[in-house]
Every structure is written in structure tokens, then in C-alpha cells.
Coordinates of C-alpha atoms in Angstrom, one line a residue:
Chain A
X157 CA -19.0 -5.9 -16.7
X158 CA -16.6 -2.6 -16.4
X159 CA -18.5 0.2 -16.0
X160 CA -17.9 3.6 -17.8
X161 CA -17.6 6.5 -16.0
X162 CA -19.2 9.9 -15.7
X163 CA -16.1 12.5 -14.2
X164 CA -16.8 15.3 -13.1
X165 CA -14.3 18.1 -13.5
X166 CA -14.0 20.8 -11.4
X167 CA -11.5 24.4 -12.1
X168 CA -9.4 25.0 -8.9
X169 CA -8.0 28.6 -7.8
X170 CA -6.4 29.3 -5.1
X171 CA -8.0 26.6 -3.3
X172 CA -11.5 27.3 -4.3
X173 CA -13.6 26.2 -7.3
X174 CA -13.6 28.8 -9.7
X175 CA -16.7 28.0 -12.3
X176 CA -19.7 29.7 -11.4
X177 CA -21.9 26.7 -10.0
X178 CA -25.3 26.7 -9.7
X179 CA -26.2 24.3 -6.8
X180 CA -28.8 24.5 -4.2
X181 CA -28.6 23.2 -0.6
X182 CA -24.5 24.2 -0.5
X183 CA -23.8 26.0 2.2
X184 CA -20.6 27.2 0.1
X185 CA -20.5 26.5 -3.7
X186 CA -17.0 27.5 -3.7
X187 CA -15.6 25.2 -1.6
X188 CA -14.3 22.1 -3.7
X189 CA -14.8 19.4 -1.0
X190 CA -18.1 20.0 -0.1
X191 CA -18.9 20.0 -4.0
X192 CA -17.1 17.0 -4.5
X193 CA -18.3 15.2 -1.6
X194 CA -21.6 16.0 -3.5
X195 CA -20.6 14.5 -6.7
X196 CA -19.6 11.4 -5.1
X197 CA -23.2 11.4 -3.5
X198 CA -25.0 12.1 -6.4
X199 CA -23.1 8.8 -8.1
X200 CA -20.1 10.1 -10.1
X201 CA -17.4 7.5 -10.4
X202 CA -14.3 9.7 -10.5
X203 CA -13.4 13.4 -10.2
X204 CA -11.1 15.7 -11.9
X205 CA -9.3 19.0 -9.8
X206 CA -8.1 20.8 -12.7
X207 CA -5.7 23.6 -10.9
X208 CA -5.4 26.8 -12.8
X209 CA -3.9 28.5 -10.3
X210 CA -0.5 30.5 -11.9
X211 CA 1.8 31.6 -8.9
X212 CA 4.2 28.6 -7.7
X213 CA 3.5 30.0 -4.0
X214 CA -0.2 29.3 -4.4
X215 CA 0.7 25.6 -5.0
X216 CA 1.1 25.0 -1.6
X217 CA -2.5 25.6 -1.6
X218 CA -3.3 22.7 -4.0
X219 CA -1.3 19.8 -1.7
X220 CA -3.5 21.2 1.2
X221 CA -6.4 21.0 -0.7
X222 CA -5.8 17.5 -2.2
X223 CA -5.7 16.3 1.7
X224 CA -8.8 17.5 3.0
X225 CA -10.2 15.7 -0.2
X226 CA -8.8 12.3 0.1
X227 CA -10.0 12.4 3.4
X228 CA -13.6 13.1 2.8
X229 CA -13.6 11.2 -0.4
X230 CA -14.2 7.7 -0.8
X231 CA -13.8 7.5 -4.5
X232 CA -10.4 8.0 -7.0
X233 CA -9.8 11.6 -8.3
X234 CA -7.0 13.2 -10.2
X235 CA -5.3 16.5 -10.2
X236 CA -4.0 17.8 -13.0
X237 CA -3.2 21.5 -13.8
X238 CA 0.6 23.0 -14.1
X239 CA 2.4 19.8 -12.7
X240 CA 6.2 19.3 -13.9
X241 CA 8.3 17.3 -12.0
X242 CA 8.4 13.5 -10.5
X243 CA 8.5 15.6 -7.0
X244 CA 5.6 17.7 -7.7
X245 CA 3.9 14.1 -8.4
X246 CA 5.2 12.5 -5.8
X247 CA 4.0 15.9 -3.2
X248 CA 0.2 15.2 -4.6
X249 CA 0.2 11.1 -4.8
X250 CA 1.3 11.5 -1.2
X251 CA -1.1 13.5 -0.6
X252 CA -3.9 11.4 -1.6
X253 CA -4.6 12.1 -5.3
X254 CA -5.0 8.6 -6.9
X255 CA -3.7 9.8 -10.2
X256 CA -2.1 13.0 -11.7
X257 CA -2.5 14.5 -15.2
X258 CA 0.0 16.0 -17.4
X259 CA -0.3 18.4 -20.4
X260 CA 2.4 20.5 -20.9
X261 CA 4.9 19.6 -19.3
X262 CA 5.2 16.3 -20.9
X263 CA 5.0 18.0 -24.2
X264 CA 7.9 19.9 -23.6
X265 CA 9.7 17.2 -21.4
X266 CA 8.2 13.6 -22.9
X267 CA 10.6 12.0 -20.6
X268 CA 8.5 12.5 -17.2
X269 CA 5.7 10.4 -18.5
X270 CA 8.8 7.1 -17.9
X271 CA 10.4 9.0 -14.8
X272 CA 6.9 9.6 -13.2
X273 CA 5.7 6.0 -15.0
X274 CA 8.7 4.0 -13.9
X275 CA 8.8 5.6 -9.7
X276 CA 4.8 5.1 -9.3
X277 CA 3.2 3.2 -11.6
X278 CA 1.1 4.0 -15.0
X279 CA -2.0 3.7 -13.2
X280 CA -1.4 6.8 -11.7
X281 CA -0.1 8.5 -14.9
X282 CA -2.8 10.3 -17.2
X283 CA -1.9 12.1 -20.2
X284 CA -3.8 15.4 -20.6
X285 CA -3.9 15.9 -24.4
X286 CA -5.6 19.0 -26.0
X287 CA -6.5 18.2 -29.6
X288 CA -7.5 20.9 -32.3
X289 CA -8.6 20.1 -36.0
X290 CA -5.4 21.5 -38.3
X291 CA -5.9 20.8 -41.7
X292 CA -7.2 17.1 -42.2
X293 CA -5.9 15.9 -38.9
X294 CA -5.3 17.0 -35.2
X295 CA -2.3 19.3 -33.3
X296 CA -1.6 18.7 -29.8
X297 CA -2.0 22.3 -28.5
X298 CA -1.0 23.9 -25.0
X299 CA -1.9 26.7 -23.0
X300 CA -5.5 26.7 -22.9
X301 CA -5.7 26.1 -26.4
X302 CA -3.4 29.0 -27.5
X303 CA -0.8 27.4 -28.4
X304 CA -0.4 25.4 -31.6
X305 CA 2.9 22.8 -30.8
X306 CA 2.9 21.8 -34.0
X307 CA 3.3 18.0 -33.3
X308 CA 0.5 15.8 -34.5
X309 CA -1.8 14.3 -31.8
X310 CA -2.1 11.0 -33.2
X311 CA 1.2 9.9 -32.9
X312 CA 1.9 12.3 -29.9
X313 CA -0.6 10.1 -27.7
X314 CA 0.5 6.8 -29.3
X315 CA 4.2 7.9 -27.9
X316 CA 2.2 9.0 -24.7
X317 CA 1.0 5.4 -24.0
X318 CA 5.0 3.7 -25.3
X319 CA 6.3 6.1 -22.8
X320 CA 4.0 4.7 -19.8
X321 CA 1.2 6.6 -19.4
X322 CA -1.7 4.7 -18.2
X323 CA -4.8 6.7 -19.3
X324 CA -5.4 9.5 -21.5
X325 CA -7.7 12.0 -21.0
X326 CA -8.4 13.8 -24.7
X327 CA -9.9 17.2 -24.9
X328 CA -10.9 18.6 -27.8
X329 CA -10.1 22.4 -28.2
X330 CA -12.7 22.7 -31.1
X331 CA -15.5 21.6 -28.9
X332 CA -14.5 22.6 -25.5
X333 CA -16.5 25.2 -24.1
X334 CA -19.7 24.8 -26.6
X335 CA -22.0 22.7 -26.1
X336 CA -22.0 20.4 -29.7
X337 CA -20.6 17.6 -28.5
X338 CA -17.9 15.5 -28.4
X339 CA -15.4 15.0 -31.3
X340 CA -16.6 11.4 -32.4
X341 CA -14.0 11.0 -35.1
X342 CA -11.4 12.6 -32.6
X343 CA -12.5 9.8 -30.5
X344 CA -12.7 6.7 -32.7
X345 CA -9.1 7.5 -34.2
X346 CA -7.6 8.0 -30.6
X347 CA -9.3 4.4 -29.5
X348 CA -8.0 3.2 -32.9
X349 CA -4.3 4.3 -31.7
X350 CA -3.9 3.4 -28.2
X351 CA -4.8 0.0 -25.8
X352 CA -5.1 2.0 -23.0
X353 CA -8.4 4.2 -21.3
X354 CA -9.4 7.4 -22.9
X355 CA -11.5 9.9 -21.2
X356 CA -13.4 12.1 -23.5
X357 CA -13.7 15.5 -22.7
X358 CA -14.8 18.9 -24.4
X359 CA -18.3 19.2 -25.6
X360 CA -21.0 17.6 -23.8
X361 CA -24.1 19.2 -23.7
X362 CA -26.4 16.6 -23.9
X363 CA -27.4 13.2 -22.7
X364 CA -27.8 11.8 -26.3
X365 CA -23.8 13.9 -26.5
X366 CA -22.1 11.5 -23.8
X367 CA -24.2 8.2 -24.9
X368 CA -22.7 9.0 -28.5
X369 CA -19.2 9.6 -27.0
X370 CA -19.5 5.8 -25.2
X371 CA -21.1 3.9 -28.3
X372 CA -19.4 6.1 -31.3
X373 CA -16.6 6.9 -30.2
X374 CA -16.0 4.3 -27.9
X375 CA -14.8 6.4 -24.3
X376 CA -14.2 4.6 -21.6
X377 CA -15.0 7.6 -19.1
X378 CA -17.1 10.8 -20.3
X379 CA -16.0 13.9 -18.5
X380 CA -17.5 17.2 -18.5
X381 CA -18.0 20.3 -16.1
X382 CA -20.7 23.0 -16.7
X383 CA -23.6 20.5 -17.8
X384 CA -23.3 19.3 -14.2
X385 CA -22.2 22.4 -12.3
X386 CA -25.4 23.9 -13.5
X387 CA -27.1 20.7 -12.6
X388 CA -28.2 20.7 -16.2
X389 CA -27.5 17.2 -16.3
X390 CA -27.7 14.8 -13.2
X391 CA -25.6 12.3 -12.9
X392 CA -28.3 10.0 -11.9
X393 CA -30.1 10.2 -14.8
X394 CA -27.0 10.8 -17.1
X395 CA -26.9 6.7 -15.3
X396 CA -30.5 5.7 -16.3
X397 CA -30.1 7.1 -19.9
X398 CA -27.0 5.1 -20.2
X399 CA -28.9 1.9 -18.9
X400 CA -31.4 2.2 -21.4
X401 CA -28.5 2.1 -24.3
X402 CA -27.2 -0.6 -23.3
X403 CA -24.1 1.1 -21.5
X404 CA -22.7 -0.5 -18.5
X405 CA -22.7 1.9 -15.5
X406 CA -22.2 1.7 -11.4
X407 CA -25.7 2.8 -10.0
X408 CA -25.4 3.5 -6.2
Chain B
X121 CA -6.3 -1.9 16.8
X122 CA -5.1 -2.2 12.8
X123 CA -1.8 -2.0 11.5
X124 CA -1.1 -0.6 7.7
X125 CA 2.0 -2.0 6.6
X126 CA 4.7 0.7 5.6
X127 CA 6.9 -1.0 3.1
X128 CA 7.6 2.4 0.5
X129 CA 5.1 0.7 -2.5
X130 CA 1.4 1.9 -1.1
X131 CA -0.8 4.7 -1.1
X132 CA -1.1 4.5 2.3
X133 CA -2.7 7.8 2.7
X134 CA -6.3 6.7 1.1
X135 CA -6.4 3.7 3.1
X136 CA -5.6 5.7 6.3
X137 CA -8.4 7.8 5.5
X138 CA -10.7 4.9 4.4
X139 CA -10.2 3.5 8.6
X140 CA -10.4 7.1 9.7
X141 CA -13.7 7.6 7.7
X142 CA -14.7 3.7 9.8
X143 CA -13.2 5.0 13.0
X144 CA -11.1 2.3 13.2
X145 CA -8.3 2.9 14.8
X146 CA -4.9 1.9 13.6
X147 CA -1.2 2.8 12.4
X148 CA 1.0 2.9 9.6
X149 CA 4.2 1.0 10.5
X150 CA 7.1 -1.4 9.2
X151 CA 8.5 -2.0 12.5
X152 CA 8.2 -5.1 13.3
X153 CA 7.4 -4.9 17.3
X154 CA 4.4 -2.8 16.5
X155 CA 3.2 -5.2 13.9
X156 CA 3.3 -7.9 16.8
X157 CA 0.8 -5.8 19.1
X158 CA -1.5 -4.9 16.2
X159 CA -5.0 -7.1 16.1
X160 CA -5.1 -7.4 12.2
X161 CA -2.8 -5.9 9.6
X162 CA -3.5 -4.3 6.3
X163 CA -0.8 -4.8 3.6
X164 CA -1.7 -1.9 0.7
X165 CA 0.4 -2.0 -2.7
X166 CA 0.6 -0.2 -5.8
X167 CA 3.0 -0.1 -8.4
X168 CA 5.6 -2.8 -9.7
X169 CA 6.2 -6.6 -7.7
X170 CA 9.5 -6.9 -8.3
X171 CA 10.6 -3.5 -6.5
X172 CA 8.0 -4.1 -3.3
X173 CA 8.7 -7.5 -2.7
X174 CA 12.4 -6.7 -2.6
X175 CA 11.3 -3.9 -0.3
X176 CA 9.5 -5.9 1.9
X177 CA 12.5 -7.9 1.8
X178 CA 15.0 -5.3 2.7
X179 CA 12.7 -4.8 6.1
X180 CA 12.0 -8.3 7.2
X181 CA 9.0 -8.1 6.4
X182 CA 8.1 -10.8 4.2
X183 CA 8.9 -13.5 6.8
X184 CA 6.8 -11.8 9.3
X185 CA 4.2 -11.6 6.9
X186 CA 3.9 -15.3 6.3
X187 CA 4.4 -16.5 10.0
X188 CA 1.7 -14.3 10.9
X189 CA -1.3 -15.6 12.6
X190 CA -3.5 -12.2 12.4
X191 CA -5.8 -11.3 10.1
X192 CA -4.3 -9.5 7.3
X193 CA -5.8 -8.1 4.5
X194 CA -3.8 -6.8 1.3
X195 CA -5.0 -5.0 -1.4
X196 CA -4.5 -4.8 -5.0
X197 CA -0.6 -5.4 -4.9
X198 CA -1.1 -6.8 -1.9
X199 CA -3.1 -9.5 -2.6
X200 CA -1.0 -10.0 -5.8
X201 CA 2.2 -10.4 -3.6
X202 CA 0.3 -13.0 -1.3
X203 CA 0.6 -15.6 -4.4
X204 CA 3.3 -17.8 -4.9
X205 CA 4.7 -15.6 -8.4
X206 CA 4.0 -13.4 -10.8
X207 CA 4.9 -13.2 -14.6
X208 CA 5.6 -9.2 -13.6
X209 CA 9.4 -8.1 -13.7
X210 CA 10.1 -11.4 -15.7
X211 CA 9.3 -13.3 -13.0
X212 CA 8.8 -12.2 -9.2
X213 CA 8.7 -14.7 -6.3
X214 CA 5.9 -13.7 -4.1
X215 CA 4.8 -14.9 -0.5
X216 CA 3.9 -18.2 -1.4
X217 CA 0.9 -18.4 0.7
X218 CA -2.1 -18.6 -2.2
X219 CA -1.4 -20.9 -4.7
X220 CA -1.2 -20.0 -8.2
X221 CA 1.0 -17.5 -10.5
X222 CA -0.2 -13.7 -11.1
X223 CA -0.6 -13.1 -15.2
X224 CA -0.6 -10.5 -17.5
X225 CA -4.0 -9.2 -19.3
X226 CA -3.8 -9.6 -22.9
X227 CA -4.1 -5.9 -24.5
X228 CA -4.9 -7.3 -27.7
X229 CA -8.3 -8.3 -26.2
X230 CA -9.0 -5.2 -24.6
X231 CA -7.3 -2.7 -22.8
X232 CA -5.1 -2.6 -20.3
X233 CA -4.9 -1.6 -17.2
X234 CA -8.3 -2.9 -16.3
X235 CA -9.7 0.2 -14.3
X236 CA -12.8 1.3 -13.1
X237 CA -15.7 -0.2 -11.5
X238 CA -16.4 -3.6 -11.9
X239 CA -19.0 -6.0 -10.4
X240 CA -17.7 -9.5 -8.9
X241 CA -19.5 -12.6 -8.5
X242 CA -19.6 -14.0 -4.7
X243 CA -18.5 -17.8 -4.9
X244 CA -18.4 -18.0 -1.3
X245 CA -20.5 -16.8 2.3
X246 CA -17.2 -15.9 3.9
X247 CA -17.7 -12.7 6.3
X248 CA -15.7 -10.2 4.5
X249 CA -18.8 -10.6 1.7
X250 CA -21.2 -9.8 4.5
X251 CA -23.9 -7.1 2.9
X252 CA -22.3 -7.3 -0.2
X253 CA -24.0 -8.7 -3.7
X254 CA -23.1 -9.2 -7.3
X255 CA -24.5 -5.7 -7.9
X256 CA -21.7 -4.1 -5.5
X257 CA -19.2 -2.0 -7.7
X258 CA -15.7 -1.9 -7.0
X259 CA -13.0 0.1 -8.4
X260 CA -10.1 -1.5 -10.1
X261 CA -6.7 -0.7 -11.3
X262 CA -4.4 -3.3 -12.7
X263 CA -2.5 -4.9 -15.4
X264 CA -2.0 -8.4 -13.7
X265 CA -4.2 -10.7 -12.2
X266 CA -4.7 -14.0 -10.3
X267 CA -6.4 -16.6 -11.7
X268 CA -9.2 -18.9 -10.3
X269 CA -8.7 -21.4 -7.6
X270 CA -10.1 -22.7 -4.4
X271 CA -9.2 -19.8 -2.3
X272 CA -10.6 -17.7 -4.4
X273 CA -14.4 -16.3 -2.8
X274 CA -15.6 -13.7 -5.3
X275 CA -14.4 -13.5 -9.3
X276 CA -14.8 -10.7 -11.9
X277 CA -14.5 -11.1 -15.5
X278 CA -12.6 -8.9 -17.7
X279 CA -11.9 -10.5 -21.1
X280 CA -10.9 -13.5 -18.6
X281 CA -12.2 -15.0 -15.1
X282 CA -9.9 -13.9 -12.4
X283 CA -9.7 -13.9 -8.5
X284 CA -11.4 -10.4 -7.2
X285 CA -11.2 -11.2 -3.5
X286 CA -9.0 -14.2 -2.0
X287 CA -9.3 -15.7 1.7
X288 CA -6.9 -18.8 2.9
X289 CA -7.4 -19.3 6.7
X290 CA -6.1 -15.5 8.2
X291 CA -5.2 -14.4 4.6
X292 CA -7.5 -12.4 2.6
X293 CA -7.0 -9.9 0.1
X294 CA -8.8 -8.0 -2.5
X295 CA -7.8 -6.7 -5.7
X296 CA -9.9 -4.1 -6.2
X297 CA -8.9 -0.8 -3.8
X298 CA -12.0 -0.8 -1.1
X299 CA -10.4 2.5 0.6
X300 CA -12.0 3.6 -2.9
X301 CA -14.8 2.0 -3.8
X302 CA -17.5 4.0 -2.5
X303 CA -20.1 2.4 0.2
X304 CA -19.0 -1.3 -1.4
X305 CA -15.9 -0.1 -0.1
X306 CA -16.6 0.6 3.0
X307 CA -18.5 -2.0 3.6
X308 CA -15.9 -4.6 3.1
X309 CA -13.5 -2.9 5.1
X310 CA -16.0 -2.5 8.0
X311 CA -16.7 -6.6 7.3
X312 CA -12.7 -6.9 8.1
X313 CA -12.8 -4.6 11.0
X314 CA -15.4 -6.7 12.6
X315 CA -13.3 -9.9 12.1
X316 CA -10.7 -8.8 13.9
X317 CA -12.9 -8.9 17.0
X318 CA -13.6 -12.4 16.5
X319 CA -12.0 -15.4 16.0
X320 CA -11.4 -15.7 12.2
X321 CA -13.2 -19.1 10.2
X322 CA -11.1 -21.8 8.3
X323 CA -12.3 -22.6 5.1

């Protein structure tokens, strides 16, 4: 049976991991291959390298970094963060990242998602979308948030999934950065729309949060960062938890 | 020593790492002199059929592939490419040396691509399975797949029964991506390395 899977997500800047983490035993908490190669210890079944980084020269940075991870790491991860063109894609894929994920960019250029679709493949393709409650449905907003596109989300990922994408990984702006949970509705209506994975992300602060996120709203992959930065959560028993309700997961 | 086949459709990077990570040593090539000297070969493959086989085409490659009396071992489109077609493109010829014809997942029954981790069911005590059980997860990513048939040694369901690992005399393949599939992972492709050291079984 497919499992779901628990991502991880870790905030990159300038090559370092940016997110005050609270782990014991790491020699250097900032350093986002030891903490990955952690992760991938501890049982998580993807990871997530969200770049943040603004200056274009820094980006070299990122490729680098993307290659001492794929060679430590023996499980998929994707790097999303300020990526815009097929060549910036093609510069990271090559690199070693298994998939990269788009936000603004394809908002202001839907086109990339068939360019990027069409030269590697959708399974490498994830569609970032950042979802925020306007009125009685949901914007697609950009810029951490800030910035309300105006175009509705629903049909926004819909065209996401036409144009190629192969995964989409659905934040909710409302919830992000509390600790409430995820958007359940956000979720059911966005598994309603699309035949294709969706990641949930924004909200977790619980166990009971990310079991309600699998059986409610139906994710196929739960992501979240702080709860397991701060060890708040382990993934191990995040695993156990989901065993007991019935939810398929990899146990290592 | 291993060769990883260069034909321009592959991430080959990952599965470089994967035989770093075994010590196994081994090179990424499409020339065909260097394939000759190599002791097993690896044939990697993401993306679309239709442009890799032509690829493999455009080098040569595809006859050297099926004359070849090495081990080989291809992965997700790799395997895919070892059948004889598959409904991908419209229609792609493949290799021709596994029987059967690749097919579409229907995303009306549930989503498609089919990826994360997925258990398989071991059919068979071939020696790529060594250490491995139906508890081992392995990490998936595809849209087509190869049904059952006798060359199949381990299936995994996913709305339908389908053909997670294949082995026909030197050919094997698997469809999930072992260069990513944790300590399964790496098990298998230590179980290949250490078939390339000895003679390989017929089934």
C-alpha cells in the first residue's frame, strides 16, 4: 500500500539553515546536510530545501549545496525557493535535486510549468501554491504571503496540474506559522480539483493536526518544519500514531 | 567495475552517488568501447519513452543494449524501455527483450503519477531480492507501468497489479528508483553489485 509521507522542510540562507533548531548531538545545527542526513535517519520520507536566500550571486551557493546533499542522501528531496527558468531547473536537477518547486515564478510565467514539464518530466515538477481565505473562497498569493495575485487558487492549481505539473505542494497562508492546523477544507476542495499528489503544508502543531490532514483532508504527504526542528514532534512517533489510525506509512 | 549508461534521459547524478555511497566503483559513459570493458551496466531513465529510446537510438545504443551478455540493471525508465512497447508517446517501440506492453495508470481510479513509497511482494528467490521482504519500502515515481508476467520477481499494487522488479536471464530492472529508496535501496543495489562478481542464474 502507498505510504504517505512526513516532509520535512528545512529554510536555506546562504547555504545554511536558517530556523532556529533545537537539536541535540549536532555538532552544527546550521549545517543542512548533517540535519538532513538526520531526518533521513530518524525515518522522514522526503525533504524540502526551501531557499530564501535574495541575491542571484548567492545562488551559486544553493547548486553547491544541493550536491553535497544528493550525495549524502539516500532519499528524494526538493528545492524550491526563487527558481525561474528551465536553466535554473535544469542547474539543480543536475545537481541532484529529484524535484524542484515553483511559486512565483509560474504565477507570473504559467508557461514554465510545460517548458520545465515537457524537457524533464512532471515528476520532477511541484507546484508551490500559497493559499489565503478571501471572501468565501481562496487567492493564490506570493511573496511570503504579502502579496494578494488576485487569481483564485482553485482553478489556479487545476491549470497547474493541465499545464504539467506533477505534485502540488499547498500552503496555507492563514495557518502557516501558527500552530492550528491544517486547512481541512483547503485541503478537501484541492483533492476534490486535481488527480495528482498534494502535499499539505502550513499549520501542524499536533499529531492529531497531521492524522486529520491524511484522513480529512485527504494529503498524500504532510509537511511541516518547526514541530520537528524543535523535536516537538518525532517523526518516529508521528509514524506509530499514524499506524494506529489506520494510515499507511514506511517504518525503517 | 559498473558502467551507468549516458544516453541524455537520466538522473544520473543520484545513482552515481547511490555506488559512491556502496563504494562501487564505476562510470558514466555512452561510448560504446567502455561499455565493452565494464562488468555490469546500469541503464537509469527518467522522463518520456519516446524521446530516450530515440536517444538511445541516435548513439547505438539500443543494439548494444540488447546483444549484451552483462548484467544490466535499468531503472524506472529503464526497466520500462527493456519491454517490448509502451502505450507512452502513442506508442513507443522499446527493447524488446521482456515481453509485454508498458500501460497507462487510470487517474480516474486514483492519482497519478504513483509516487512515494510502496511495499512489493517477492514472487521469486532471485539474488537481487537477497535481504529484502515484503515490508521493504521503495520509492516510486511513474505514470506507466508493466504488467504481470513470468519474468516478473516482485509486484506492487497500486489500483492494479504491476511488475516492481523484472529479471530475464542478464536483464533485470526495477521500477522503483533504489539510488533512493533508503537502506531497501541500498540493499538491492549492493545485491546487483555482488552479482556482478559471479556468474549470473537463468531462470
Amino acid at each position: 500500500m502507498l505510504a504517505k509521507r512526513i516532509i520535512p522542510c528545512l529554510d536555506i540562507k546562504d547555504g545554511r539553515t536558517v530556523k532556529g533548531i533545537n537539536f541535540e548531538g549536532l555538532r552544527d545545527a546550521g549545517d543542512p546536510v548533517e540535519l538532513a542526513r538526520r531526518y533521513a535517519r530518524e525515518g522522514a520520507d522526503e525533504l524540502v530545501f526551501l531557499d530564501i536566500t535574495a541575491t542571484k550571486e548567492k545562488r551559486k551557493t544553493l547548486v553547491d549545496l544541493v550536491r553535497r546533499i544528493a550525495k549524502e542522501l539516500n532519499i528524494p528531496f526538493t528545492v524550491g525557493g526563487g527558481i525561474g527558468s528551465v536553466k535554473q531547473i535544469e542547474e539543480l536537477l543536475h545537481a541532484g535535486a529529484d524535484k524542484v518547486s515553483l511559486n512565483s515564478a509560474i504565477v507570473h510565467d504559467p508557461e514554465l510549468i510545460n517548458r520545465a514539464a515537457d524537457r524533464f518530466g512532471s515528476q520532477c515538477i511541484v507546484a508551490a501554491v500559497d493559499a489565503k481565505r478571501t471572501g468565501d473562497h481562496w487567492n493564490v498569493f506570493i511573496k511570503g504571503g504579502s502579496e494578494n495575485t488576485g487569481k483564485k487558487a482553485m482553478p489556479w492549481i487545476q491549470e497547474a496540474e493541465q499545464r504539467g505539473a506533477g505534485e502540488i505542494l499547498l500552503t496555507s497562508m492563514d495557518r502557516d506559522g501558527t500552530t492550528d492546523g491544517f486547512d481541512l477544507e483547503l485541503l478537501q476542495q484541492v483533492n476534490e480539483t486535481v488527480s495528482i499528489p498534494v502535499i499539505a503544508s502550513g499549520g501542524a502543531g499536533t499529531i492529531g493536526h497531521c492524522i486529520d490532514a491524511v484522513k480529512k483532508g485527504k494529503a498524500d504527504a504532510v509537511l511541516a518544519a518547526s514541530i520537528f526542528h524543535f523535536n516537538e514532534i518525532e517523526i518516529e512517533r508521528l509514524k506509530k500514531e499514524f499506524l494506529k489510525a489506520r494510515i499507511p506509512v514506511r517504518l525503517t | 567495475m559498473i558502467a551507468i549508461i549516458n544516453y541524455d534521459a537520466g538522473n544520473l547524478a543520484s545513482v552515481s552517488n547511490a555506488l559512491d555511497r556502496l563504494q562501487a566503483e564505476h562510470i558514466i559513459t555512452k561510448n560504446m568501447g567502455e561499455l565493452d570493458k565494464a562488468d555490469a551496466i546500469i541503464f537509469p531513465g527518467v522522463g518520456h519513452a519516446k524521446p530516450a529510446m530515440e536517444s538511445l537510438q541516435k548513439n547505438g545504443l539500443d543494439d548494444w543494449i540488447k546483444n549484451t551478455t552483462k548484467p544490466l540493471l535499468g531503472i524506472c525508465l529503464g526497466m520500462q524501455l527493456l519491454y517490448e512497447s509502451s502505450q507512452e508517446g502513442g506508442g513507443t517501440k522499446g527493447l524488446g527483450l521482456v515481453s509485454g506492453q508498458l500501460k497507462k495508470f487510470d487517474n480516474h481510479k486514483q492519482k497519478v503519477p504513483h509516487m512515494g513509497w510502496n511495499t512489493c511482494s517477492l514472487t521469486s528467490a532471485h539474488p537481487l531480492l537477497h535481504g529484502l521482504d515484503d515490508r521493504s519500502y521503495f520509492y516510486f515515481v511513474h505514470s506507466y507501468y508493466a504488467p504481470l508476467n513470468k519474468a516478473t520477481i516482485a509486484s506492487c499494487n497500486y489500483g492494479t497489479d504491476f511488475t516492481a522488479m523484472v529479471a530475464e536471464g542478464n536483464i533485470m530492472g526495477t521500477q522503483f528508483h533504489p539510488e533512493k529508496s533508503g537502506d531497501a535501496g541500498h540493499q538491492l543495489l549492493k545485491n546487483f553489485f555482488e552479482l556482478t562478481k559471479r556468474q549470473i542464474p537463468v531462470n
